[in-house]
PDB file of C-alpha atoms in Angstrom:
ATOM      1  CA  MET E1223     140.633-100.675 -28.208  1.00 44.00           C
ATOM      2  CA  GLY E1224     142.441 -98.657 -25.529  1.00 50.00           C
ATOM      3  CA  TYR E1225     143.954 -98.489 -22.085  1.00 56.00           C
ATOM      4  CA  ALA E1226     140.726 -97.577 -20.336  1.00 62.00           C
ATOM      5  CA  PHE E1227     141.864 -97.938 -16.711  1.00 70.00           C
ATOM      6  CA  GLY E1228     145.524 -96.932 -17.059  1.00 70.00           C
ATOM      7  CA  GLY E1229     148.153 -98.228 -14.655  1.00 71.00           C
ATOM      8  CA  GLU E1230     145.668 -98.895 -11.860  1.00 76.00           C
ATOM      9  CA  GLY E1231     143.397-101.258 -13.739  1.00 73.00           C
ATOM     10  CA  ASN E1232     139.978-102.116 -12.289  1.00 79.00           C
ATOM     11  CA  PRO E1233     140.074-104.996  -9.771  1.00 78.00           C
ATOM     12  CA  SER E1234     136.287-105.019  -9.381  1.00 75.00           C
ATOM     13  CA  LEU E1235     135.932-105.836 -13.065  1.00 72.00           C
ATOM     14  CA  GLY E1236     138.951-108.099 -13.145  1.00 73.00           C
ATOM     15  CA  VAL E1237     140.938-105.725 -15.374  1.00 74.00           C
ATOM     16  CA  PRO E1238     144.698-105.734 -14.587  1.00 81.00           C
ATOM     17  CA  PRO E1239     146.863-102.566 -14.766  1.00 79.00           C
ATOM     18  CA  GLY E1240     147.778-101.389 -18.273  1.00 71.00           C
ATOM     19  CA  ALA E1241     145.422-103.863 -19.923  1.00 75.00           C
ATOM     20  CA  SER E1242     143.900-103.299 -23.356  1.00 73.00           C
ATOM     21  CA  VAL E1243     140.133-103.192 -23.100  1.00 69.00           C
ATOM     22  CA  GLU E1244     137.729-103.944 -25.912  1.00 74.00           C
ATOM     23  CA  TYR E1245     134.167-102.668 -25.602  1.00 68.00           C
ATOM     24  CA  GLU E1246     131.160-104.197 -27.257  1.00 74.00           C
ATOM     25  CA  ALA E1247     128.023-102.076 -27.762  1.00 73.00           C
ATOM     26  CA  GLU E1248     124.590-103.336 -28.697  1.00 71.00           C
ATOM     27  CA  LEU E1249     122.118-101.112 -30.562  1.00 68.00           C
ATOM     28  CA  ASN E1250     118.629-101.821 -29.283  1.00 66.00           C
ATOM     29  CA  SER E1251     116.692 -99.385 -31.435  1.00 56.00           C
ATOM     30  CA  PHE E1252     117.037 -96.254 -33.561  1.00 56.00           C
ATOM     31  CA  GLU E1253     114.822 -93.750 -35.300  1.00 56.00           C
ATOM     32  CA  LYS E1254     115.700 -92.745 -38.847  1.00 65.00           C
ATOM     33  CA  ALA E1255     115.758 -88.992 -39.386  1.00 72.00           C
ATOM     34  CA  LYS E1256     113.182 -87.608 -41.771  1.00 78.00           C
ATOM     35  CA  GLU E1257     114.226 -86.771 -45.288  1.00 80.00           C
ATOM     36  CA  PRO E1258     113.677 -83.123 -46.342  1.00 76.00           C
ATOM     37  CA  TRP E1259     110.791 -84.088 -48.620  1.00 75.00           C
ATOM     38  CA  GLU E1260     109.051 -85.744 -45.660  1.00 81.00           C
ATOM     39  CA  MET E1261     109.047 -82.532 -43.585  1.00 87.00           C
ATOM     40  CA  ASP E1262     106.651 -79.621 -43.670  1.00 87.00           C
ATOM     41  CA  GLN E1263     108.095 -76.109 -43.944  1.00 88.00           C
ATOM     42  CA  GLU E1264     108.100 -75.422 -40.201  1.00 90.00           C
ATOM     43  CA  GLU E1265     109.917 -78.691 -39.519  1.00 93.00           C
ATOM     44  CA  LYS E1266     112.514 -77.696 -42.098  1.00 93.00           C
ATOM     45  CA  VAL E1267     113.135 -74.406 -40.324  1.00 94.00           C
ATOM     46  CA  GLU E1268     113.619 -76.179 -36.989  1.00 95.00           C
ATOM     47  CA  GLN E1269     115.868 -78.787 -38.571  1.00 95.00           C
ATOM     48  CA  GLY E1270     117.845 -75.980 -40.200  1.00 96.00           C
ATOM     49  CA  LYS E1271     118.492 -74.485 -36.757  1.00 97.00           C
ATOM     50  CA  THR E1272     119.721 -77.865 -35.520  1.00 97.00           C
ATOM     51  CA  CYS E1273     122.078 -78.186 -38.493  1.00 98.00           C
ATOM     52  CA  LYS E1274     123.375 -74.676 -37.844  1.00 98.00           C
ATOM     53  CA  ASP E1275     124.187 -75.542 -34.222  1.00 98.00           C
ATOM     54  CA  LYS E1276     125.912 -78.789 -35.224  1.00 98.00           C
ATOM     55  CA  GLY E1277     127.869 -77.020 -37.930  1.00 98.00           C
ATOM     56  CA  THR E1278     129.046 -74.394 -35.454  1.00 97.00           C
ATOM     57  CA  GLN E1279     130.246 -77.105 -33.065  1.00 98.00           C
ATOM     58  CA  PHE E1280     132.263 -78.722 -35.849  1.00 98.00           C
ATOM     59  CA  LEU E1281     133.593 -75.321 -36.905  1.00 97.00           C
ATOM     60  CA  LYS E1282     134.824 -74.534 -33.392  1.00 96.00           C
ATOM     61  CA  ALA E1283     136.471 -77.964 -33.262  1.00 97.00           C
ATOM     62  CA  GLU E1284     138.162 -77.154 -36.616  1.00 97.00           C
ATOM     63  CA  LYS E1285     136.390 -80.099 -38.256  1.00 98.00           C
ATOM     64  CA  TYR E1286     135.707 -78.025 -41.324  1.00 98.00           C
ATOM     65  CA  LYS E1287     134.508 -80.698 -43.735  1.00 98.00           C
ATOM     66  CA  LEU E1288     131.934 -81.916 -41.221  1.00 98.00           C
ATOM     67  CA  ALA E1289     130.849 -78.309 -40.697  1.00 98.00           C
ATOM     68  CA  VAL E1290     130.366 -77.930 -44.451  1.00 98.00           C
ATOM     69  CA  LYS E1291     128.027 -80.933 -44.512  1.00 98.00           C
ATOM     70  CA  GLN E1292     125.819 -79.438 -41.809  1.00 98.00           C
ATOM     71  CA  TYR E1293     125.696 -75.989 -43.364  1.00 98.00           C
ATOM     72  CA  LYS E1294     124.902 -77.464 -46.772  1.00 98.00           C
ATOM     73  CA  LYS E1295     121.938 -79.232 -45.227  1.00 97.00           C
ATOM     74  CA  ILE E1296     120.577 -75.819 -44.258  1.00 97.00           C
ATOM     75  CA  ILE E1297     120.649 -74.747 -47.904  1.00 96.00           C
ATOM     76  CA  ASP E1298     118.920 -77.958 -49.010  1.00 94.00           C
ATOM     77  CA  LEU E1299     116.227 -77.552 -46.364  1.00 94.00           C
ATOM     78  CA  LEU E1300     115.496 -73.851 -46.659  1.00 94.00           C
ATOM     79  CA  GLU E1301     116.144 -72.915 -50.271  1.00 89.00           C
ATOM     80  CA  PHE E1302     112.403 -72.384 -50.771  1.00 83.00           C
ATOM     81  CA  ASP E1303     109.931 -70.832 -48.330  1.00 74.00           C
ATOM     82  CA  ALA E1304     106.541 -71.872 -49.712  1.00 72.00           C
ATOM     83  CA  GLY E1305     103.737 -72.052 -47.167  1.00 76.00           C
ATOM     84  CA  LEU E1306     105.405 -70.137 -44.327  1.00 82.00           C
ATOM     85  CA  ASP E1307     103.819 -67.292 -42.407  1.00 86.00           C
ATOM     86  CA  ASP E1308     105.707 -64.001 -42.005  1.00 88.00           C
ATOM     87  CA  GLU E1309     107.266 -64.965 -38.671  1.00 89.00           C
ATOM     88  CA  LYS E1310     108.576 -68.285 -39.964  1.00 89.00           C
ATOM     89  CA  LYS E1311     109.761 -66.637 -43.185  1.00 92.00           C
ATOM     90  CA  ALA E1312     111.879 -64.284 -41.087  1.00 94.00           C
ATOM     91  CA  GLU E1313     113.303 -67.246 -39.134  1.00 94.00           C
ATOM     92  CA  ARG E1314     113.978 -69.144 -42.333  1.00 95.00           C
ATOM     93  CA  HIS E1315     115.733 -66.103 -43.843  1.00 96.00           C
ATOM     94  CA  LYS E1316     117.933 -65.694 -40.768  1.00 97.00           C
ATOM     95  CA  VAL E1317     118.996 -69.363 -40.660  1.00 97.00           C
ATOM     96  CA  LEU E1318     119.561 -69.583 -44.422  1.00 97.00           C
ATOM     97  CA  LEU E1319     121.641 -66.404 -44.371  1.00 98.00           C
ATOM     98  CA  ALA E1320     123.741 -67.855 -41.539  1.00 98.00           C
ATOM     99  CA  GLY E1321     124.214 -71.010 -43.617  1.00 98.00           C
ATOM    100  CA  HIS E1322     125.640 -69.050 -46.560  1.00 98.00           C
ATOM    101  CA  LEU E1323     127.781 -66.838 -44.317  1.00 98.00           C
ATOM    102  CA  ASN E1324     129.233 -69.775 -42.417  1.00 98.00           C
ATOM    103  CA  LEU E1325     129.858 -71.756 -45.585  1.00 98.00           C
ATOM    104  CA  SER E1326     131.799 -68.808 -47.002  1.00 98.00           C
ATOM    105  CA  MET E1327     133.920 -68.700 -43.833  1.00 98.00           C
ATOM    106  CA  VAL E1328     134.590 -72.456 -43.764  1.00 98.00           C
ATOM    107  CA  TYR E1329     135.470 -72.530 -47.464  1.00 98.00           C
ATOM    108  CA  LEU E1330     137.962 -69.715 -46.893  1.00 98.00           C
ATOM    109  CA  LYS E1331     139.603 -71.865 -44.210  1.00 98.00           C
ATOM    110  CA  LEU E1332     139.649 -74.801 -46.649  1.00 98.00           C
ATOM    111  CA  LYS E1333     141.257 -72.563 -49.331  1.00 98.00           C
ATOM    112  CA  ASP E1334     138.254 -73.131 -51.609  1.00 98.00           C
ATOM    113  CA  ASN E1335     137.934 -69.535 -52.736  1.00 98.00           C
ATOM    114  CA  ALA E1336     135.475 -70.213 -55.563  1.00 98.00           C
ATOM    115  CA  SER E1337     132.939 -71.755 -53.167  1.00 98.00           C
ATOM    116  CA  ALA E1338     133.584 -69.033 -50.585  1.00 98.00           C
ATOM    117  CA  LEU E1339     132.898 -66.433 -53.260  1.00 98.00           C
ATOM    118  CA  GLU E1340     129.686 -68.179 -54.309  1.00 98.00           C
ATOM    119  CA  HIS E1341     128.170 -68.313 -50.831  1.00 98.00           C
ATOM    120  CA  ALA E1342     129.339 -64.847 -49.800  1.00 98.00           C
ATOM    121  CA  SER E1343     127.703 -63.462 -52.945  1.00 98.00           C
ATOM    122  CA  LYS E1344     124.453 -65.250 -52.105  1.00 98.00           C
ATOM    123  CA  ALA E1345     124.612 -63.750 -48.627  1.00 98.00           C
ATOM    124  CA  VAL E1346     125.057 -60.282 -50.145  1.00 98.00           C
ATOM    125  CA  THR E1347     122.011 -60.910 -52.341  1.00 98.00           C
ATOM    126  CA  MET E1348     119.982 -61.908 -49.293  1.00 97.00           C
ATOM    127  CA  ASP E1349     121.181 -58.980 -47.180  1.00 98.00           C
ATOM    128  CA  SER E1350     122.847 -56.066 -48.950  1.00 98.00           C
ATOM    129  CA  THR E1351     123.777 -54.482 -45.608  1.00 98.00           C
ATOM    130  CA  ASN E1352     125.652 -57.475 -44.205  1.00 98.00           C
ATOM    131  CA  VAL E1353     129.243 -56.508 -43.424  1.00 98.00           C
ATOM    132  CA  LYS E1354     130.406 -60.109 -42.972  1.00 98.00           C
ATOM    133  CA  ALA E1355     129.159 -61.041 -46.436  1.00 98.00           C
ATOM    134  CA  TYR E1356     131.088 -58.226 -48.133  1.00 99.00           C
ATOM    135  CA  PHE E1357     134.189 -58.904 -46.049  1.00 98.00           C
ATOM    136  CA  ARG E1358     134.313 -62.621 -46.857  1.00 98.00           C
ATOM    137  CA  ARG E1359     133.631 -62.003 -50.524  1.00 99.00           C
ATOM    138  CA  GLY E1360     136.434 -59.454 -50.489  1.00 98.00           C
ATOM    139  CA  GLN E1361     138.771 -62.005 -48.913  1.00 98.00           C
ATOM    140  CA  ALA E1362     137.914 -64.559 -51.592  1.00 98.00           C
ATOM    141  CA  HIS E1363     138.543 -62.021 -54.375  1.00 98.00           C
ATOM    142  CA  LEU E1364     141.837 -61.006 -52.783  1.00 97.00           C
ATOM    143  CA  ASN E1365     142.937 -64.636 -52.428  1.00 97.00           C
ATOM    144  CA  ILE E1366     142.459 -65.255 -56.157  1.00 97.00           C
ATOM    145  CA  GLY E1367     144.423 -62.118 -57.035  1.00 95.00           C
ATOM    146  CA  ASP E1368     141.515 -59.822 -57.890  1.00 96.00           C
ATOM    147  CA  ALA E1369     142.465 -56.911 -55.650  1.00 96.00           C
ATOM    148  CA  LEU E1370     140.522 -54.352 -57.684  1.00 96.00           C
ATOM    149  CA  VAL E1371     137.185 -56.097 -57.081  1.00 97.00           C
ATOM    150  CA  ALA E1372     138.132 -56.971 -53.494  1.00 98.00           C
ATOM    151  CA  GLN E1373     138.759 -53.277 -52.880  1.00 98.00           C
ATOM    152  CA  LYS E1374     135.107 -52.525 -53.683  1.00 98.00           C
ATOM    153  CA  ASP E1375     133.870 -55.140 -51.207  1.00 98.00           C
ATOM    154  CA  PHE E1376     136.070 -53.863 -48.391  1.00 98.00           C
ATOM    155  CA  GLN E1377     134.974 -50.326 -49.184  1.00 98.00           C
ATOM    156  CA  SER E1378     131.358 -51.518 -48.899  1.00 98.00           C
ATOM    157  CA  CYS E1379     132.222 -52.839 -45.432  1.00 98.00           C
ATOM    158  CA  LEU E1380     133.521 -49.427 -44.426  1.00 98.00           C
ATOM    159  CA  ASP E1381     130.533 -47.633 -45.921  1.00 98.00           C
ATOM    160  CA  LEU E1382     128.352 -49.736 -43.633  1.00 98.00           C
ATOM    161  CA  GLU E1383     130.735 -49.819 -40.672  1.00 98.00           C
ATOM    162  CA  PRO E1384     133.387 -47.052 -40.858  1.00 98.00           C
ATOM    163  CA  SER E1385     135.235 -48.218 -37.725  1.00 97.00           C
ATOM    164  CA  ASN E1386     135.804 -51.783 -38.993  1.00 98.00           C
ATOM    165  CA  LYS E1387     139.577 -52.167 -38.511  1.00 98.00           C
ATOM    166  CA  ALA E1388     139.814 -55.513 -40.305  1.00 98.00           C
ATOM    167  CA  ALA E1389     138.222 -53.999 -43.416  1.00 98.00           C
ATOM    168  CA  GLN E1390     140.549 -50.987 -43.175  1.00 98.00           C
ATOM    169  CA  GLN E1391     143.571 -53.292 -43.079  1.00 98.00           C
ATOM    170  CA  GLN E1392     142.360 -55.390 -46.007  1.00 98.00           C
ATOM    171  CA  LEU E1393     141.552 -52.277 -48.014  1.00 98.00           C
ATOM    172  CA  SER E1394     145.130 -51.106 -47.436  1.00 97.00           C
ATOM    173  CA  VAL E1395     146.412 -54.478 -48.685  1.00 97.00           C
ATOM    174  CA  CYS E1396     144.284 -54.088 -51.828  1.00 97.00           C
ATOM    175  CA  VAL E1397     145.638 -50.592 -52.516  1.00 96.00           C
ATOM    176  CA  GLN E1398     149.230 -51.815 -52.135  1.00 95.00           C
ATOM    177  CA  GLN E1399     148.646 -54.786 -54.446  1.00 95.00           C
ATOM    178  CA  ILE E1400     146.960 -52.612 -57.074  1.00 95.00           C
ATOM    179  CA  LYS E1401     149.862 -50.122 -56.991  1.00 94.00           C
ATOM    180  CA  ALA E1402     152.416 -52.936 -57.280  1.00 91.00           C
ATOM    181  CA  HIS E1403     150.516 -54.470 -60.201  1.00 84.00           C
ATOM    182  CA  ARG E1404     150.295 -51.155 -62.059  1.00 87.00           C
ATOM    183  CA  GLN E1405     153.983 -50.456 -61.488  1.00 87.00           C
ATOM    184  CA  LYS E1406     154.829 -53.895 -62.856  1.00 83.00           C
ATOM    185  CA  GLU E1407     152.656 -53.269 -65.918  1.00 80.00           C
ATOM    186  CA  LYS E1408     154.284 -49.887 -66.450  1.00 78.00           C
ATOM    187  CA  GLN E1409     157.752 -51.436 -66.382  1.00 79.00           C
ATOM    188  CA  LEU E1410     156.707 -54.296 -68.648  1.00 76.00           C
ATOM    189  CA  TYR E1411     154.925 -52.245 -71.294  1.00 72.00           C
ATOM    190  CA  GLY E1412     157.350 -49.330 -70.998  1.00 64.00           C
ATOM    191  CA  GLY E1413     160.201 -51.687 -71.840  1.00 58.00           C
ATOM    192  CA  MET E1414     158.260 -53.138 -74.759  1.00 61.00           C
ATOM    193  CA  PHE E1415     157.497 -49.708 -76.261  1.00 57.00           C
ATOM    194  CA  GLU E1416     161.129 -48.649 -75.902  1.00 60.00           C
ATOM    195  CA  LYS E1417     162.245 -51.826 -77.661  1.00 60.00           C
ATOM    196  CA  PHE E1418     159.796 -51.314 -80.529  1.00 58.00           C
ATOM    197  CA  ALA E1419     160.850 -47.665 -80.898  1.00 58.00           C
ATOM    198  CA  LYS E1420     164.517 -48.661 -81.208  1.00 61.00           C
ATOM    199  CA  GLN E1421     163.644 -51.314 -83.797  1.00 64.00           C
ATOM    200  CA  ASP E1422     161.730 -48.732 -85.847  1.00 62.00           C
ATOM    201  CA  MET E1423     164.684 -46.314 -85.707  1.00 64.00           C
ATOM    202  CA  VAL E1424     167.074 -48.986 -86.991  1.00 59.00           C
ATOM    203  CA  LYS E1425     164.621 -49.944 -89.737  1.00 60.00           C
ATOM    204  CA  ASP E1426     164.204 -46.340 -90.884  1.00 59.00           C
ATOM    205  CA  LYS E1427     167.974 -45.878 -90.961  1.00 60.00           C
ATOM    206  CA  ASP E1428     168.611 -48.983 -93.055  1.00 59.00           C
ATOM    207  CA  GLU E1429     165.843 -48.455 -95.637  1.00 59.00           C
ATOM    208  CA  PRO E1430     166.675 -46.108 -98.623  1.00 59.00           C
ATOM    209  CA  LYS E1431     164.483 -43.054 -98.952  1.00 55.00           C
ATOM    210  CA  THR E1432     162.388 -42.877-102.122  1.00 50.00           C
ATOM    211  CA  ILE E1433     160.680 -39.768-103.364  1.00 44.00           C
ATOM    212  CA  THR E1434     157.584 -40.145-105.469  1.00 43.00           C
ATOM    213  CA  THR E1435     155.753 -37.486-107.385  1.00 40.00           C
ATOM    214  CA  GLU E1436     152.186 -37.686-108.437  1.00 43.00           C
ATOM    215  CA  VAL E1437     150.841 -35.949-111.507  1.00 40.00           C
ATOM    216  CA  LEU E1438     147.225 -35.059-111.118  1.00 41.00           C
ATOM    217  CA  SER E1439     145.023 -35.215-114.201  1.00 40.00           C
ATOM    218  CA  ASP E1440     142.911 -32.288-115.210  1.00 44.00           C
ATOM    219  CA  GLU E1441     139.875 -34.303-114.229  1.00 36.00           C
ATOM    220  CA  THR E1442     140.897 -34.582-110.560  1.00 30.00           C
ATOM    221  CA  THR E1443     141.719 -30.886-110.239  1.00 32.00           C
ATOM    222  CA  GLU E1444     138.548 -29.523-111.678  1.00 38.00           C
ATOM    223  CA  VAL E1445     136.451 -27.326-109.454  1.00 33.00           C
ATOM    224  CA  CYS E1446     132.951 -28.635-109.114  1.00 33.00           C
TER     225      CYS E1446
END
C-alpha cells in the first residue's frame, strides 16, 4: 500500500492524485534452491561465492542480521573440502576464510563479542598471517575487558604489518588499560595489606607476653 503516483496521479490508469494504490502480484513459477546435501563440492564453492556477495550487500546496507545468515551459509557449505582438486581447494579456502572474517566483523557490530572471537580465531587458524583476523580478535578481547590478551593480537598485527595505524592505536589503548588495572590493583591490595598490618600491631600490643623455657632431656642432646 502506498502513494505510488504522488500528487499527479496517473490519468491513463485512472488513478487520481494522492491516491493509495494496492498492487497484486501473481507468482507463475519458481525454482527451489538446492539444499547443501544435494550439491557436489564444486557447486558448493560457487554457491559460497554467491552467499558471500549477498552477505556483503547486506553488510553495506547495515542489515547485519541478514548478513550473518548469508555468511553462515558459507560455513555450512564449505566446512569440508572432500573431492576438490587443488585449484578448487584454494577457492574454497579463500571463500571460507572470508566467511569467518566477515562474520567476526558483523558480530563486532552486533556487540556479540563471543561469536566475533570464535570466528576471528578460526580465521587465524586458517591463515596465521592474516592481519584482519588478529585485529578483530584483538577487538573482541578488548571489548570483554581482556586487554592483556588483546595486546598480543594487536602486536601480531604490527609484526605482520608495522605501519598499521589502527593496530598501533589499539595497542596503545591496551597498554593504558593494563596500566590503569595494575594501578587499581596496587591501591586495592596495598590498602588491604596496610589494614592487616595495623590489626596485627594492635593484636600484639593487647596480648600479654609469655616466656616459655624448654628443658631438653639427656636423650635429645646426645651426640650420635
